[in-house]
Amino acid sequence: MKNRRIGVYLIGAKGSISATVMVGAMALRRGLAAPTGMITVTAPFDDLRLVDTGSLHFGGCDVRQGTVVEAAHRLANETGAVGWKLIEAVEEDLAGIEPDIEQGTVLNCGTAIEDLACRGGCETSLRDEVSRLRECLARFKSRKALDELIVVNLASTEPSFHLEPCHEDPAAFEECLDRNISGALRASTLYAYAAVREGCPYINFTPSAGALIPAIISLAEKEGVPVMGNDGKTGETLVKSALAPMFLCRNLEVLSWEGFNLLGNMDGCVLDHPENKQSKIRTKDQVLSRILGYAPHSRVHIHYVPSLDDQKTAWDFIHFKGFLDARMSLQFVWQGYDSLLAAPLVLDLVRLAELAARRGEKGLMPHLASYFKDPLGVSEYRLTEQYRMLMDYAMEVRKSLGANADT
């Protein structure tokens, strides 16, 4: 198989996660880091002919001022876990990406995001804005002579989104664009639509529900484009999806589950706004009832603590009932670097999306459920079972490749 040129188009390219993804890929290329945290480097994926992470070509868009290099500097300053020596080693490569960073859109993203933007909202018609976004993708793909371009949404969380009739059906959605009903859409909707129309596999790593609406999923199936989301599962919810099944296995009744999340990067700043916070809470809060089969008293609290920078702390208190109605409790504290937990998952998703596209898969990729808080098209929320879905997929691909090699 000839070496395919694969590109990655990051929406929110100047954010902390994007910076970590790019720094990480370049560090792997130079042998300066280990791929710890990536699932696709483990044994079950050895023979799947996945794209080499170090060979990826990066571009993207953002609404903020600044540069990719400045984002990497900010990452080093905020985490303390990414050394300046590493940043300096890849700085020239990062600077080379800057010409491929385009202007994004802030359509109905809320004041928290609009205040960060270096220009206003959608100043043209929806059709014109979609055309501009499609041209950005096509231009990058042509300039880099890419065989495939994977689009990943890593932008800040948009306000809550409610499905309307125009979101359910591709024809109704096209009419919405034609009539320029901008209030019914979000920036994430335009990004996803542009990606699918350009034939680019699309990953929504954000909680923004406007991205993969039913109309766009249907369009992806029709156009033969693999897509998946929503909301990367990196911290507290990851632990929840692993821990909650334990109570079922011991027939212990969860009475209350309170989760307190403290974070300090740009994500935390945006989530400090109630309209944006609600989108995040929705994806985090539904996991328990999906696993337990009932809804205990449960609340997710998100608080912005600027001094934490990229660090995130989650403290969870679980109150449960056992034999003879005895009431007991369990607590855990999760502390980690938000961007460093997310980046290896993004690199995994890029590799798996490229594989899906190469295999002719289309529409949702349910085998990627373990990567998301709110996996679309999936009713299984237990982490171990989601992981098994991924392993089953890897085995299926391996068998397929073996069969093709024999013919």
mmCIF file of C-alpha atoms in Angstrom, residues 10-402:
data_model
loop_
_atom_site.group_PDB
_atom_site.id
_atom_site.type_symbol
_atom_site.label_atom_id
_atom_site.label_comp_id
_atom_site.label_asym_id
_atom_site.label_seq_id
_atom_site.Cartn_x
_atom_site.Cartn_y
_atom_site.Cartn_z
ATOM 1 C CA LEU A 10 -8.447 21.250 13.722
ATOM 2 C CA ILE A 11 -11.378 23.525 14.514
ATOM 3 C CA GLY A 12 -10.121 25.588 17.438
ATOM 4 C CA ALA A 13 -6.529 25.264 16.235
ATOM 5 C CA LYS A 14 -5.170 27.824 18.711
ATOM 6 C CA GLY A 15 -6.613 26.114 21.774
ATOM 7 C CA SER A 16 -4.780 24.047 24.366
ATOM 8 C CA ILE A 17 -5.947 20.648 23.130
ATOM 9 C CA SER A 18 -5.035 21.447 19.525
ATOM 10 C CA ALA A 19 -1.616 22.702 20.602
ATOM 11 C CA THR A 20 -1.050 19.493 22.560
ATOM 12 C CA VAL A 21 -2.164 17.355 19.619
ATOM 13 C CA MET A 22 0.264 19.082 17.251
ATOM 14 C CA VAL A 23 3.171 19.204 19.706
ATOM 15 C CA GLY A 24 2.546 15.560 20.552
ATOM 16 C CA ALA A 25 2.474 14.396 16.939
ATOM 17 C CA MET A 26 5.693 16.271 16.177
ATOM 18 C CA ALA A 27 7.366 14.935 19.309
ATOM 19 C CA LEU A 28 6.411 11.397 18.280
ATOM 20 C CA ARG A 29 7.807 12.016 14.795
ATOM 21 C CA ARG A 30 11.151 13.056 16.280
ATOM 22 C CA GLY A 31 11.230 10.284 18.856
ATOM 23 C CA LEU A 32 11.053 12.802 21.704
ATOM 24 C CA ALA A 33 8.035 11.283 23.443
ATOM 25 C CA ALA A 34 6.259 7.983 23.976
ATOM 26 C CA PRO A 35 2.650 7.471 22.767
ATOM 27 C CA THR A 36 1.360 6.866 26.294
ATOM 28 C CA GLY A 37 -2.411 7.365 26.405
ATOM 29 C CA MET A 38 -2.990 6.287 22.804
ATOM 30 C CA ILE A 39 -4.994 3.075 22.476
ATOM 31 C CA THR A 40 -4.161 2.552 18.803
ATOM 32 C CA VAL A 41 -0.500 1.811 19.574
ATOM 33 C CA THR A 42 -1.431 -1.273 21.610
ATOM 34 C CA ALA A 43 -1.194 -4.842 20.310
ATOM 35 C CA PRO A 44 -4.781 -5.255 18.991
ATOM 36 C CA PHE A 45 -4.091 -2.533 16.407
ATOM 37 C CA ASP A 46 -0.656 -3.703 15.264
ATOM 38 C CA ASP A 47 -1.736 -5.108 11.907
ATOM 39 C CA LEU A 48 -4.413 -2.589 10.928
ATOM 40 C CA ARG A 49 -2.147 -0.418 8.745
ATOM 41 C CA LEU A 50 -3.063 2.743 10.637
ATOM 42 C CA VAL A 51 -1.587 6.023 9.479
ATOM 43 C CA ASP A 52 1.693 6.954 11.155
ATOM 44 C CA THR A 53 0.974 9.747 13.630
ATOM 45 C CA GLY A 54 4.250 11.450 12.796
ATOM 46 C CA SER A 55 3.308 11.764 9.120
ATOM 47 C CA LEU A 56 0.139 13.825 9.670
ATOM 48 C CA HIS A 57 -0.188 17.269 8.072
ATOM 49 C CA PHE A 58 -1.923 19.840 10.285
ATOM 50 C CA GLY A 59 -4.070 22.846 9.482
ATOM 51 C CA GLY A 60 -7.273 24.296 10.844
ATOM 52 C CA CYS A 61 -9.166 27.388 11.852
ATOM 53 C CA ASP A 62 -9.861 29.530 14.890
ATOM 54 C CA VAL A 63 -11.744 32.696 15.765
ATOM 55 C CA ARG A 64 -9.063 34.068 18.087
ATOM 56 C CA GLN A 65 -6.010 36.147 17.431
ATOM 57 C CA GLY A 66 -2.558 34.746 18.115
ATOM 58 C CA THR A 67 -0.526 31.946 16.583
ATOM 59 C CA VAL A 68 -0.070 28.217 16.960
ATOM 60 C CA VAL A 69 3.398 28.817 18.422
ATOM 61 C CA GLU A 70 1.918 31.157 21.035
ATOM 62 C CA ALA A 71 -0.638 28.467 21.886
ATOM 63 C CA ALA A 72 2.213 26.003 22.455
ATOM 64 C CA HIS A 73 4.029 28.529 24.655
ATOM 65 C CA ARG A 74 0.841 29.009 26.642
ATOM 66 C CA LEU A 75 0.580 25.245 27.025
ATOM 67 C CA ALA A 76 4.093 25.041 28.492
ATOM 68 C CA ASN A 77 3.384 27.925 30.847
ATOM 69 C CA GLU A 78 0.035 26.560 32.006
ATOM 70 C CA THR A 79 0.824 22.886 32.492
ATOM 71 C CA GLY A 80 4.388 22.745 33.707
ATOM 72 C CA ALA A 81 4.154 19.157 32.442
ATOM 73 C CA VAL A 82 5.222 20.081 28.903
ATOM 74 C CA GLY A 83 8.816 21.272 29.051
ATOM 75 C CA TRP A 84 10.186 24.232 27.137
ATOM 76 C CA LYS A 85 12.883 21.996 25.696
ATOM 77 C CA LEU A 86 10.230 19.972 23.890
ATOM 78 C CA ILE A 87 8.414 23.087 22.658
ATOM 79 C CA GLU A 88 11.651 24.533 21.300
ATOM 80 C CA ALA A 89 12.426 21.270 19.498
ATOM 81 C CA VAL A 90 9.174 21.421 17.501
ATOM 82 C CA GLU A 91 8.714 25.204 17.313
ATOM 83 C CA GLU A 92 9.905 25.482 13.718
ATOM 84 C CA ASP A 93 7.434 22.786 12.653
ATOM 85 C CA LEU A 94 4.641 24.599 14.492
ATOM 86 C CA ALA A 95 5.488 27.881 12.799
ATOM 87 C CA GLY A 96 5.198 26.104 9.461
ATOM 88 C CA ILE A 97 1.552 25.300 10.224
ATOM 89 C CA GLU A 98 0.549 28.940 10.708
ATOM 90 C CA PRO A 99 -0.151 29.691 6.998
ATOM 91 C CA ASP A 100 -2.701 26.860 7.081
ATOM 92 C CA ILE A 101 -4.765 28.324 9.941
ATOM 93 C CA GLU A 102 -7.891 30.029 8.588
ATOM 94 C CA GLN A 103 -10.538 32.259 10.148
ATOM 95 C CA GLY A 104 -13.340 30.320 11.825
ATOM 96 C CA THR A 105 -16.950 31.281 12.448
ATOM 97 C CA VAL A 106 -18.776 32.184 15.668
ATOM 98 C CA LEU A 107 -22.373 31.765 14.501
ATOM 99 C CA ASN A 108 -24.588 31.627 17.620
ATOM 100 C CA CYS A 109 -21.692 30.538 19.835
ATOM 101 C CA GLY A 110 -22.782 32.792 22.705
ATOM 102 C CA THR A 111 -21.111 35.847 24.187
ATOM 103 C CA ALA A 112 -18.415 33.799 25.964
ATOM 104 C CA ILE A 113 -16.942 32.734 22.614
ATOM 105 C CA GLU A 114 -17.918 35.804 20.611
ATOM 106 C CA ASP A 115 -15.988 37.994 23.060
ATOM 107 C CA LEU A 116 -12.827 35.992 22.253
ATOM 108 C CA ALA A 117 -13.195 36.394 18.505
ATOM 109 C CA CYS A 118 -11.166 38.824 16.445
ATOM 110 C CA ARG A 119 -14.201 39.462 14.269
ATOM 111 C CA GLY A 120 -17.970 39.323 14.687
ATOM 112 C CA GLY A 121 -20.447 36.598 13.919
ATOM 113 C CA CYS A 122 -21.574 35.294 10.546
ATOM 114 C CA GLU A 123 -21.457 38.440 8.426
ATOM 115 C CA THR A 124 -22.693 36.758 5.235
ATOM 116 C CA SER A 125 -25.522 34.410 4.332
ATOM 117 C CA LEU A 126 -25.406 30.839 5.608
ATOM 118 C CA ARG A 127 -24.749 29.556 2.098
ATOM 119 C CA ASP A 128 -21.850 31.971 1.644
ATOM 120 C CA GLU A 129 -20.367 31.021 5.007
ATOM 121 C CA VAL A 130 -20.640 27.322 4.198
ATOM 122 C CA SER A 131 -18.969 27.967 0.839
ATOM 123 C CA ARG A 132 -16.130 29.792 2.592
ATOM 124 C CA LEU A 133 -15.606 26.936 5.051
ATOM 125 C CA ARG A 134 -15.670 24.369 2.249
ATOM 126 C CA GLU A 135 -13.126 26.400 0.308
ATOM 127 C CA CYS A 136 -10.848 26.410 3.368
ATOM 128 C CA LEU A 137 -10.955 22.609 3.496
ATOM 129 C CA ALA A 138 -10.502 22.176 -0.251
ATOM 130 C CA ARG A 139 -7.634 24.676 -0.347
ATOM 131 C CA PHE A 140 -5.746 22.940 2.459
ATOM 132 C CA LYS A 141 -6.297 19.527 0.907
ATOM 133 C CA SER A 142 -5.048 20.752 -2.468
ATOM 134 C CA ARG A 143 -2.086 22.709 -1.097
ATOM 135 C CA LYS A 144 -0.802 19.697 0.828
ATOM 136 C CA ALA A 145 -1.734 17.190 -1.912
ATOM 137 C CA LEU A 146 -3.680 15.132 0.629
ATOM 138 C CA ASP A 147 -5.324 11.793 -0.035
ATOM 139 C CA GLU A 148 -7.615 12.257 2.983
ATOM 140 C CA LEU A 149 -8.475 15.098 5.340
ATOM 141 C CA ILE A 150 -9.885 14.426 8.813
ATOM 142 C CA VAL A 151 -11.780 17.307 10.438
ATOM 143 C CA VAL A 152 -11.817 17.418 14.254
ATOM 144 C CA ASN A 153 -13.882 19.905 16.237
ATOM 145 C CA LEU A 154 -11.900 21.002 19.316
ATOM 146 C CA ALA A 155 -13.561 24.408 19.674
ATOM 147 C CA SER A 156 -15.053 25.790 22.878
ATOM 148 C CA THR A 157 -18.454 24.537 24.023
ATOM 149 C CA GLU A 158 -21.436 26.264 22.439
ATOM 150 C CA PRO A 159 -24.695 27.089 24.257
ATOM 151 C CA SER A 160 -27.420 24.445 24.618
ATOM 152 C CA PHE A 161 -29.026 23.315 21.398
ATOM 153 C CA HIS A 162 -32.515 21.939 20.851
ATOM 154 C CA LEU A 163 -33.511 19.925 17.810
ATOM 155 C CA GLU A 164 -36.062 21.465 15.470
ATOM 156 C CA PRO A 165 -37.815 19.943 12.426
ATOM 157 C CA CYS A 166 -35.198 21.456 10.087
ATOM 158 C CA HIS A 167 -32.488 19.445 11.869
ATOM 159 C CA GLU A 168 -34.106 16.070 11.308
ATOM 160 C CA ASP A 169 -34.037 15.744 7.535
ATOM 161 C CA PRO A 170 -31.418 16.678 4.904
ATOM 162 C CA ALA A 171 -33.979 18.330 2.617
ATOM 163 C CA ALA A 172 -35.374 20.441 5.464
ATOM 164 C CA PHE A 173 -31.849 21.382 6.489
ATOM 165 C CA GLU A 174 -30.961 22.475 2.952
ATOM 166 C CA GLU A 175 -34.097 24.624 2.936
ATOM 167 C CA CYS A 176 -32.979 26.183 6.231
ATOM 168 C CA LEU A 177 -29.702 27.161 4.565
ATOM 169 C CA ASP A 178 -31.488 28.491 1.476
ATOM 170 C CA ARG A 179 -33.856 30.609 3.580
ATOM 171 C CA ASN A 180 -30.940 31.810 5.718
ATOM 172 C CA ILE A 181 -32.586 30.829 9.018
ATOM 173 C CA SER A 182 -29.393 31.453 10.970
ATOM 174 C CA GLY A 183 -31.034 31.279 14.401
ATOM 175 C CA ALA A 184 -31.632 27.547 13.959
ATOM 176 C CA LEU A 185 -27.946 26.712 13.509
ATOM 177 C CA ARG A 186 -24.621 26.942 15.323
ATOM 178 C CA ALA A 187 -21.056 27.313 14.121
ATOM 179 C CA SER A 188 -20.545 23.602 14.808
ATOM 180 C CA THR A 189 -23.413 22.810 12.422
ATOM 181 C CA LEU A 190 -21.762 24.704 9.580
ATOM 182 C CA TYR A 191 -18.373 23.085 10.237
ATOM 183 C CA ALA A 192 -19.860 19.577 10.220
ATOM 184 C CA TYR A 193 -21.928 20.227 7.102
ATOM 185 C CA ALA A 194 -18.948 21.703 5.248
ATOM 186 C CA ALA A 195 -16.788 18.708 6.206
ATOM 187 C CA VAL A 196 -19.334 16.132 5.059
ATOM 188 C CA ARG A 197 -19.980 18.009 1.805
ATOM 189 C CA GLU A 198 -16.228 17.976 1.145
ATOM 190 C CA GLY A 199 -16.094 14.247 1.864
ATOM 191 C CA CYS A 200 -13.982 14.713 5.008
ATOM 192 C CA PRO A 201 -14.433 12.330 7.966
ATOM 193 C CA TYR A 202 -15.611 14.418 10.913
ATOM 194 C CA ILE A 203 -15.065 14.013 14.663
ATOM 195 C CA ASN A 204 -16.928 16.159 17.203
ATOM 196 C CA PHE A 205 -14.811 16.073 20.371
ATOM 197 C CA THR A 206 -16.925 18.857 21.928
ATOM 198 C CA PRO A 207 -20.275 18.770 23.768
ATOM 199 C CA SER A 208 -21.753 21.111 21.139
ATOM 200 C CA ALA A 209 -24.891 19.242 20.060
ATOM 201 C CA GLY A 210 -25.386 21.388 16.967
ATOM 202 C CA ALA A 211 -22.629 19.525 15.132
ATOM 203 C CA LEU A 212 -23.926 16.066 14.299
ATOM 204 C CA ILE A 213 -27.653 16.644 13.970
ATOM 205 C CA PRO A 214 -29.742 13.851 12.368
ATOM 206 C CA ALA A 215 -29.815 15.650 8.996
ATOM 207 C CA ILE A 216 -26.014 15.763 8.816
ATOM 208 C CA ILE A 217 -25.668 12.146 9.957
ATOM 209 C CA SER A 218 -28.090 11.129 7.187
ATOM 210 C CA LEU A 219 -26.104 13.199 4.704
ATOM 211 C CA ALA A 220 -22.876 11.515 5.856
ATOM 212 C CA GLU A 221 -24.409 8.101 5.220
ATOM 213 C CA LYS A 222 -25.550 9.191 1.766
ATOM 214 C CA GLU A 223 -22.181 10.749 0.878
ATOM 215 C CA GLY A 224 -20.167 7.831 2.283
ATOM 216 C CA VAL A 225 -18.448 9.868 5.015
ATOM 217 C CA PRO A 226 -17.651 8.453 8.491
ATOM 218 C CA VAL A 227 -18.533 10.736 11.427
ATOM 219 C CA MET A 228 -18.671 10.422 15.219
ATOM 220 C CA GLY A 229 -19.161 12.356 18.482
ATOM 221 C CA ASN A 230 -19.983 13.823 20.941
ATOM 222 C CA ASP A 231 -17.763 15.155 23.736
ATOM 223 C CA GLY A 232 -14.448 13.465 24.448
ATOM 224 C CA LYS A 233 -14.410 11.340 27.618
ATOM 225 C CA THR A 234 -11.188 12.207 29.421
ATOM 226 C CA GLY A 235 -11.658 12.609 33.176
ATOM 227 C CA GLU A 236 -14.510 12.445 35.673
ATOM 228 C CA THR A 237 -16.965 10.840 33.246
ATOM 229 C CA LEU A 238 -14.335 8.278 32.263
ATOM 230 C CA VAL A 239 -14.129 7.210 35.910
ATOM 231 C CA LYS A 240 -17.932 7.254 36.233
ATOM 232 C CA SER A 241 -18.368 4.948 33.262
ATOM 233 C CA ALA A 242 -15.870 2.510 34.798
ATOM 234 C CA LEU A 243 -17.064 2.774 38.405
ATOM 235 C CA ALA A 244 -20.867 2.890 38.115
ATOM 236 C CA PRO A 245 -21.162 -0.720 36.835
ATOM 237 C CA MET A 246 -19.535 -1.909 40.074
ATOM 238 C CA PHE A 247 -22.650 -0.911 42.016
ATOM 239 C CA LEU A 248 -24.786 -2.953 39.630
ATOM 240 C CA CYS A 249 -22.467 -5.948 39.985
ATOM 241 C CA ARG A 250 -22.954 -5.893 43.776
ATOM 242 C CA ASN A 251 -26.639 -4.877 43.700
ATOM 243 C CA LEU A 252 -25.895 -1.742 45.701
ATOM 244 C CA GLU A 253 -28.329 1.135 45.273
ATOM 245 C CA VAL A 254 -26.793 4.493 44.431
ATOM 246 C CA LEU A 255 -28.736 7.166 46.305
ATOM 247 C CA SER A 256 -26.763 10.257 45.338
ATOM 248 C CA TRP A 257 -23.780 11.052 43.143
ATOM 249 C CA GLU A 258 -22.420 14.576 43.378
ATOM 250 C CA GLY A 259 -19.591 15.653 41.116
ATOM 251 C CA PHE A 260 -17.577 18.856 41.489
ATOM 252 C CA ASN A 261 -15.307 19.877 38.618
ATOM 253 C CA LEU A 262 -12.691 22.617 38.952
ATOM 254 C CA LEU A 263 -10.790 23.766 35.874
ATOM 255 C CA GLY A 264 -8.880 26.826 34.839
ATOM 256 C CA ASN A 265 -8.040 26.935 31.125
ATOM 257 C CA MET A 266 -10.034 28.580 28.327
ATOM 258 C CA ASP A 267 -12.505 25.716 28.521
ATOM 259 C CA GLY A 268 -13.168 26.623 32.145
ATOM 260 C CA CYS A 269 -13.505 30.302 31.275
ATOM 261 C CA VAL A 270 -16.128 29.588 28.606
ATOM 262 C CA LEU A 271 -17.975 27.112 30.830
ATOM 263 C CA ASP A 272 -18.228 29.811 33.478
ATOM 264 C CA HIS A 273 -21.067 31.199 31.340
ATOM 265 C CA PRO A 274 -24.371 29.460 32.218
ATOM 266 C CA GLU A 275 -25.549 29.046 28.604
ATOM 267 C CA ASN A 276 -22.354 27.209 27.615
ATOM 268 C CA LYS A 277 -22.086 25.285 30.883
ATOM 269 C CA GLN A 278 -25.483 23.664 30.357
ATOM 270 C CA SER A 279 -24.288 21.879 27.203
ATOM 271 C CA LYS A 280 -21.404 20.304 29.121
ATOM 272 C CA ILE A 281 -23.546 19.290 32.081
ATOM 273 C CA ARG A 282 -26.034 17.558 29.778
ATOM 274 C CA THR A 283 -23.428 15.166 28.355
ATOM 275 C CA LYS A 284 -21.816 14.524 31.753
ATOM 276 C CA ASP A 285 -25.016 14.020 33.735
ATOM 277 C CA GLN A 286 -26.764 11.397 31.607
ATOM 278 C CA VAL A 287 -24.124 8.681 32.006
ATOM 279 C CA LEU A 288 -25.313 7.412 35.396
ATOM 280 C CA SER A 289 -28.936 6.786 34.468
ATOM 281 C CA ARG A 290 -27.869 5.096 31.225
ATOM 282 C CA ILE A 291 -25.667 2.654 33.163
ATOM 283 C CA LEU A 292 -27.689 2.114 36.348
ATOM 284 C CA GLY A 293 -31.107 1.943 34.700
ATOM 285 C CA TYR A 294 -32.497 4.436 37.207
ATOM 286 C CA ALA A 295 -31.791 8.053 38.039
ATOM 287 C CA PRO A 296 -30.318 8.674 41.508
ATOM 288 C CA HIS A 297 -30.067 12.182 42.866
ATOM 289 C CA SER A 298 -27.174 13.502 40.838
ATOM 290 C CA ARG A 299 -25.716 16.873 39.993
ATOM 291 C CA VAL A 300 -22.634 17.957 38.091
ATOM 292 C CA HIS A 301 -21.006 21.179 39.252
ATOM 293 C CA ILE A 302 -18.479 23.017 37.089
ATOM 294 C CA HIS A 303 -16.433 25.874 38.525
ATOM 295 C CA TYR A 304 -13.833 28.078 36.888
ATOM 296 C CA VAL A 305 -10.642 28.416 38.953
ATOM 297 C CA PRO A 306 -8.202 30.531 36.878
ATOM 298 C CA SER A 307 -5.114 29.601 38.896
ATOM 299 C CA LEU A 308 -5.481 25.925 37.884
ATOM 300 C CA ASP A 309 -4.692 26.761 34.232
ATOM 301 C CA ASP A 310 -4.842 23.468 32.284
ATOM 302 C CA GLN A 311 -5.179 21.341 35.402
ATOM 303 C CA LYS A 312 -8.548 19.836 36.206
ATOM 304 C CA THR A 313 -9.723 18.485 39.548
ATOM 305 C CA ALA A 314 -12.869 16.399 39.935
ATOM 306 C CA TRP A 315 -14.155 15.401 43.368
ATOM 307 C CA ASP A 316 -17.054 12.949 43.436
ATOM 308 C CA PHE A 317 -19.118 11.883 46.438
ATOM 309 C CA ILE A 318 -21.225 8.724 46.052
ATOM 310 C CA HIS A 319 -23.835 7.857 48.666
ATOM 311 C CA PHE A 320 -25.178 4.313 48.371
ATOM 312 C CA LYS A 321 -27.319 1.779 50.221
ATOM 313 C CA GLY A 322 -26.425 -1.813 51.035
ATOM 314 C CA PHE A 323 -27.671 -4.795 53.044
ATOM 315 C CA LEU A 324 -30.197 -4.040 55.812
ATOM 316 C CA ASP A 325 -30.491 -0.528 54.351
ATOM 317 C CA ALA A 326 -27.046 0.428 55.632
ATOM 318 C CA ARG A 327 -25.935 3.698 54.065
ATOM 319 C CA MET A 328 -22.321 4.032 52.992
ATOM 320 C CA SER A 329 -20.241 6.305 50.818
ATOM 321 C CA LEU A 330 -17.336 6.397 48.416
ATOM 322 C CA GLN A 331 -15.291 9.395 47.323
ATOM 323 C CA PHE A 332 -12.654 9.883 44.666
ATOM 324 C CA VAL A 333 -10.496 12.751 43.475
ATOM 325 C CA TRP A 334 -9.275 12.911 39.881
ATOM 326 C CA GLN A 335 -6.528 15.385 39.069
ATOM 327 C CA GLY A 336 -5.065 15.695 35.621
ATOM 328 C CA TYR A 337 -4.087 17.964 32.760
ATOM 329 C CA ASP A 338 -7.124 18.420 30.572
ATOM 330 C CA SER A 339 -5.262 18.833 27.279
ATOM 331 C CA LEU A 340 -2.770 16.035 27.939
ATOM 332 C CA LEU A 341 -5.602 13.604 28.630
ATOM 333 C CA ALA A 342 -7.481 14.653 25.495
ATOM 334 C CA ALA A 343 -4.690 14.857 22.912
ATOM 335 C CA PRO A 344 -3.810 11.134 22.645
ATOM 336 C CA LEU A 345 -7.498 10.337 22.193
ATOM 337 C CA VAL A 346 -7.721 12.848 19.355
ATOM 338 C CA LEU A 347 -4.742 11.221 17.639
ATOM 339 C CA ASP A 348 -6.421 7.822 18.058
ATOM 340 C CA LEU A 349 -9.651 9.140 16.557
ATOM 341 C CA VAL A 350 -7.823 10.620 13.577
ATOM 342 C CA ARG A 351 -6.148 7.275 12.853
ATOM 343 C CA LEU A 352 -9.401 5.341 13.246
ATOM 344 C CA ALA A 353 -11.409 7.814 11.155
ATOM 345 C CA GLU A 354 -8.853 7.524 8.348
ATOM 346 C CA LEU A 355 -9.081 3.745 8.565
ATOM 347 C CA ALA A 356 -12.884 3.904 8.392
ATOM 348 C CA ALA A 357 -12.757 6.153 5.331
ATOM 349 C CA ARG A 358 -10.236 3.882 3.626
ATOM 350 C CA ARG A 359 -12.513 0.889 4.286
ATOM 351 C CA GLY A 360 -15.518 2.657 2.781
ATOM 352 C CA GLU A 361 -17.402 2.986 6.069
ATOM 353 C CA LYS A 362 -20.047 5.691 6.293
ATOM 354 C CA GLY A 363 -22.177 7.451 8.874
ATOM 355 C CA LEU A 364 -21.698 6.915 12.597
ATOM 356 C CA MET A 365 -18.794 4.871 13.978
ATOM 357 C CA PRO A 366 -20.320 3.220 17.091
ATOM 358 C CA HIS A 367 -17.144 1.243 17.810
ATOM 359 C CA LEU A 368 -15.598 4.544 18.961
ATOM 360 C CA ALA A 369 -18.089 4.864 21.847
ATOM 361 C CA SER A 370 -15.400 4.542 24.535
ATOM 362 C CA TYR A 371 -13.914 7.870 23.428
ATOM 363 C CA PHE A 372 -17.079 9.908 24.066
ATOM 364 C CA LYS A 373 -19.329 10.971 26.930
ATOM 365 C CA ASP A 374 -22.369 10.995 24.650
ATOM 366 C CA PRO A 375 -21.620 8.463 21.894
ATOM 367 C CA LEU A 376 -24.116 8.910 19.089
ATOM 368 C CA GLY A 377 -26.081 5.871 17.987
ATOM 369 C CA VAL A 378 -24.942 3.852 21.016
ATOM 370 C CA SER A 379 -26.962 2.706 24.033
ATOM 371 C CA GLU A 380 -23.988 1.109 25.834
ATOM 372 C CA TYR A 381 -22.335 3.466 28.349
ATOM 373 C CA ARG A 382 -20.254 1.022 30.430
ATOM 374 C CA LEU A 383 -16.581 1.633 29.706
ATOM 375 C CA THR A 384 -15.519 -2.019 29.638
ATOM 376 C CA GLU A 385 -18.276 -2.910 27.169
ATOM 377 C CA GLN A 386 -17.472 0.106 25.011
ATOM 378 C CA TYR A 387 -13.831 -0.952 24.990
ATOM 379 C CA ARG A 388 -14.915 -4.434 23.931
ATOM 380 C CA MET A 389 -16.770 -2.875 20.978
ATOM 381 C CA LEU A 390 -13.495 -1.272 19.894
ATOM 382 C CA MET A 391 -11.583 -4.541 20.290
ATOM 383 C CA ASP A 392 -14.230 -6.423 18.297
ATOM 384 C CA TYR A 393 -13.903 -3.855 15.526
ATOM 385 C CA ALA A 394 -10.119 -4.208 15.491
ATOM 386 C CA MET A 395 -10.473 -7.971 15.211
ATOM 387 C CA GLU A 396 -12.986 -7.602 12.367
ATOM 388 C CA VAL A 397 -10.622 -5.298 10.458
ATOM 389 C CA ARG A 398 -7.697 -7.654 11.023
ATOM 390 C CA LYS A 399 -9.689 -10.576 9.629
ATOM 391 C CA SER A 400 -10.760 -8.481 6.655
ATOM 392 C CA LEU A 401 -7.189 -7.462 5.887
ATOM 393 C CA GLY A 402 -6.056 -11.059 6.211
#
